[in-house]
Amino acid sequence: MATALDLILKSPVGRQMLAGLAAAQRETLQVDLLRLFPIEAELDGVGTATFSTSDLRNVGILKISCVAVLEGRARGGKLYLHVQTLYPKLEPSQIERMFDRLVDTKTFR
């Protein structure tokens, strides 16, 4: 997720948001990342599942839309960036395909 955050902040929309961010201001960004990264999820009744970049490609996911909620915080006369949350936003059909593949291959821990 650190790589995802880096890519989001370096995107055109991320750079624009950072340039105008002020203290006590919260911004929500959604950026499509063409670089895949592993996703770990807690699945009810299954436990923790890790989906590799190969798993994602195998179900047709070639880009990941990520949502970041960022806030400016002032401390000691300086403005700091606070990451409220960052998560991949997957479509229900994508999650279902990944879960089906997970159950078929029994690759969960």
PDB file of C-alpha atoms in Angstrom:
ATOM      1  CA  MET A   1       0.000   0.000   0.000  1.00  0.00           C
ATOM      2  CA  ALA A   2       2.974   2.317   0.466  1.00  0.00           C
ATOM      3  CA  THR A   3       3.696   1.973  -3.249  1.00  0.00           C
ATOM      4  CA  ALA A   4       0.041   2.712  -4.033  1.00  0.00           C
ATOM      5  CA  LEU A   5       0.122   5.853  -1.868  1.00  0.00           C
ATOM      6  CA  ASP A   6       3.329   6.988  -3.574  1.00  0.00           C
ATOM      7  CA  LEU A   7       1.757   6.506  -7.016  1.00  0.00           C
ATOM      8  CA  ILE A   8      -1.422   8.337  -5.964  1.00  0.00           C
ATOM      9  CA  LEU A   9       0.506  11.319  -4.595  1.00  0.00           C
ATOM     10  CA  LYS A  10       2.645  11.498  -7.759  1.00  0.00           C
ATOM     11  CA  SER A  11      -0.379  11.345 -10.075  1.00  0.00           C
ATOM     12  CA  PRO A  12      -1.560  14.625 -11.641  1.00  0.00           C
ATOM     13  CA  VAL A  13      -4.650  14.749  -9.382  1.00  0.00           C
ATOM     14  CA  GLY A  14      -2.513  13.907  -6.334  1.00  0.00           C
ATOM     15  CA  ARG A  15       0.000  16.648  -7.085  1.00  0.00           C
ATOM     16  CA  GLN A  16      -2.792  19.143  -7.613  1.00  0.00           C
ATOM     17  CA  MET A  17      -4.421  18.193  -4.302  1.00  0.00           C
ATOM     18  CA  LEU A  18      -1.116  18.427  -2.395  1.00  0.00           C
ATOM     19  CA  ALA A  19      -0.382  21.864  -3.849  1.00  0.00           C
ATOM     20  CA  GLY A  20      -3.682  23.237  -2.531  1.00  0.00           C
ATOM     21  CA  LEU A  21      -4.005  21.304   0.738  1.00  0.00           C
ATOM     22  CA  ALA A  22      -4.544  23.440   3.840  1.00  0.00           C
ATOM     23  CA  ALA A  23      -4.742  22.687   7.552  1.00  0.00           C
ATOM     24  CA  ALA A  24      -7.979  20.971   8.646  1.00  0.00           C
ATOM     25  CA  GLN A  25      -8.858  20.288   5.006  1.00  0.00           C
ATOM     26  CA  ARG A  26      -9.811  16.742   4.027  1.00  0.00           C
ATOM     27  CA  GLU A  27      -9.682  15.513   0.431  1.00  0.00           C
ATOM     28  CA  THR A  28     -10.794  12.233  -1.106  1.00  0.00           C
ATOM     29  CA  LEU A  29      -8.955  11.041  -4.188  1.00  0.00           C
ATOM     30  CA  GLN A  30      -9.718   8.126  -6.449  1.00  0.00           C
ATOM     31  CA  VAL A  31      -6.926   7.188  -8.832  1.00  0.00           C
ATOM     32  CA  ASP A  32      -6.649   4.287 -11.264  1.00  0.00           C
ATOM     33  CA  LEU A  33      -3.238   2.651 -10.885  1.00  0.00           C
ATOM     34  CA  LEU A  34      -1.883   0.647 -13.791  1.00  0.00           C
ATOM     35  CA  ARG A  35       0.674  -0.999 -11.520  1.00  0.00           C
ATOM     36  CA  LEU A  36      -0.747  -3.997  -9.665  1.00  0.00           C
ATOM     37  CA  PHE A  37       0.174  -4.873  -6.090  1.00  0.00           C
ATOM     38  CA  PRO A  38      -0.851  -7.764  -3.808  1.00  0.00           C
ATOM     39  CA  ILE A  39      -4.102  -7.319  -1.891  1.00  0.00           C
ATOM     40  CA  GLU A  40      -4.788  -8.893   1.489  1.00  0.00           C
ATOM     41  CA  ALA A  41      -8.379  -9.313   2.641  1.00  0.00           C
ATOM     42  CA  GLU A  42     -10.280 -10.705   5.603  1.00  0.00           C
ATOM     43  CA  LEU A  43     -13.017 -13.010   4.323  1.00  0.00           C
ATOM     44  CA  ASP A  44     -15.877 -14.114   6.564  1.00  0.00           C
ATOM     45  CA  GLY A  45     -15.694 -17.830   7.240  1.00  0.00           C
ATOM     46  CA  VAL A  46     -12.377 -18.160   5.402  1.00  0.00           C
ATOM     47  CA  GLY A  47      -9.835 -15.994   7.187  1.00  0.00           C
ATOM     48  CA  THR A  48      -7.060 -13.923   5.684  1.00  0.00           C
ATOM     49  CA  ALA A  49      -6.523 -14.245   1.961  1.00  0.00           C
ATOM     50  CA  THR A  50      -3.698 -12.736  -0.043  1.00  0.00           C
ATOM     51  CA  PHE A  51      -4.244 -12.134  -3.749  1.00  0.00           C
ATOM     52  CA  SER A  52      -0.984 -11.845  -5.697  1.00  0.00           C
ATOM     53  CA  THR A  53      -0.534  -9.761  -8.818  1.00  0.00           C
ATOM     54  CA  SER A  54      -0.813 -13.021 -10.781  1.00  0.00           C
ATOM     55  CA  ASP A  55      -4.133 -13.796  -9.049  1.00  0.00           C
ATOM     56  CA  LEU A  56      -5.405 -10.362 -10.028  1.00  0.00           C
ATOM     57  CA  ARG A  57      -4.301 -10.734 -13.654  1.00  0.00           C
ATOM     58  CA  ASN A  58      -5.813 -14.234 -13.828  1.00  0.00           C
ATOM     59  CA  VAL A  59      -9.283 -12.830 -13.084  1.00  0.00           C
ATOM     60  CA  GLY A  60      -8.883  -9.949 -15.540  1.00  0.00           C
ATOM     61  CA  ILE A  61      -7.841  -7.137 -13.202  1.00  0.00           C
ATOM     62  CA  LEU A  62      -5.255  -5.043 -15.048  1.00  0.00           C
ATOM     63  CA  LYS A  63      -5.561  -1.841 -13.024  1.00  0.00           C
ATOM     64  CA  ILE A  64      -6.562  -1.075  -9.461  1.00  0.00           C
ATOM     65  CA  SER A  65      -8.679   1.905  -8.544  1.00  0.00           C
ATOM     66  CA  CYS A  66      -7.516   3.213  -5.160  1.00  0.00           C
ATOM     67  CA  VAL A  67      -9.267   5.627  -2.829  1.00  0.00           C
ATOM     68  CA  ALA A  68      -7.243   7.791  -0.464  1.00  0.00           C
ATOM     69  CA  VAL A  69      -8.660  10.146   2.152  1.00  0.00           C
ATOM     70  CA  LEU A  70      -5.998  12.698   3.040  1.00  0.00           C
ATOM     71  CA  GLU A  71      -5.985  15.586   5.486  1.00  0.00           C
ATOM     72  CA  GLY A  72      -3.748  18.553   6.163  1.00  0.00           C
ATOM     73  CA  ARG A  73      -2.690  18.933   9.788  1.00  0.00           C
ATOM     74  CA  ALA A  74      -0.861  21.895  11.264  1.00  0.00           C
ATOM     75  CA  ARG A  75       1.702  21.240  13.992  1.00  0.00           C
ATOM     76  CA  GLY A  76       4.371  23.598  15.224  1.00  0.00           C
ATOM     77  CA  GLY A  77       3.826  25.998  12.353  1.00  0.00           C
ATOM     78  CA  LYS A  78       4.243  23.279   9.712  1.00  0.00           C
ATOM     79  CA  LEU A  79       1.673  21.540   7.541  1.00  0.00           C
ATOM     80  CA  TYR A  80       1.718  17.732   7.614  1.00  0.00           C
ATOM     81  CA  LEU A  81      -0.087  15.207   5.467  1.00  0.00           C
ATOM     82  CA  HIS A  82      -2.225  12.720   7.387  1.00  0.00           C
ATOM     83  CA  VAL A  83      -3.557   9.636   5.565  1.00  0.00           C
ATOM     84  CA  GLN A  84      -7.007   8.908   6.981  1.00  0.00           C
ATOM     85  CA  THR A  85      -7.466   5.769   4.879  1.00  0.00           C
ATOM     86  CA  LEU A  86      -6.239   4.143   1.693  1.00  0.00           C
ATOM     87  CA  TYR A  87      -7.854   1.140   0.082  1.00  0.00           C
ATOM     88  CA  PRO A  88      -8.271  -0.569  -3.276  1.00  0.00           C
ATOM     89  CA  LYS A  89     -11.768  -0.136  -4.662  1.00  0.00           C
ATOM     90  CA  LEU A  90     -12.797  -3.312  -6.424  1.00  0.00           C
ATOM     91  CA  GLU A  91     -16.067  -4.021  -8.190  1.00  0.00           C
ATOM     92  CA  PRO A  92     -18.287  -6.713  -6.625  1.00  0.00           C
ATOM     93  CA  SER A  93     -17.819  -8.879  -9.733  1.00  0.00           C
ATOM     94  CA  GLN A  94     -14.025  -8.654  -9.354  1.00  0.00           C
ATOM     95  CA  ILE A  95     -14.210  -9.662  -5.694  1.00  0.00           C
ATOM     96  CA  GLU A  96     -16.502 -12.565  -6.570  1.00  0.00           C
ATOM     97  CA  ARG A  97     -14.120 -13.822  -9.289  1.00  0.00           C
ATOM     98  CA  MET A  98     -11.154 -13.604  -6.897  1.00  0.00           C
ATOM     99  CA  PHE A  99     -13.083 -15.397  -4.151  1.00  0.00           C
ATOM    100  CA  ASP A 100     -14.191 -18.158  -6.563  1.00  0.00           C
ATOM    101  CA  ARG A 101     -10.589 -18.641  -7.679  1.00  0.00           C
ATOM    102  CA  LEU A 102      -9.455 -18.659  -4.055  1.00  0.00           C
ATOM    103  CA  VAL A 103     -11.946 -21.394  -3.154  1.00  0.00           C
ATOM    104  CA  ASP A 104     -11.051 -23.388  -6.287  1.00  0.00           C
ATOM    105  CA  THR A 105      -7.335 -23.326  -5.502  1.00  0.00           C
ATOM    106  CA  LYS A 106      -7.748 -23.291  -1.681  1.00  0.00           C
ATOM    107  CA  THR A 107      -4.977 -20.671  -1.415  1.00  0.00           C
ATOM    108  CA  PHE A 108      -5.876 -19.062   1.867  1.00  0.00           C
ATOM    109  CA  ARG A 109      -4.265 -19.173   5.287  1.00  0.00           C
TER     110      ARG A 109
END
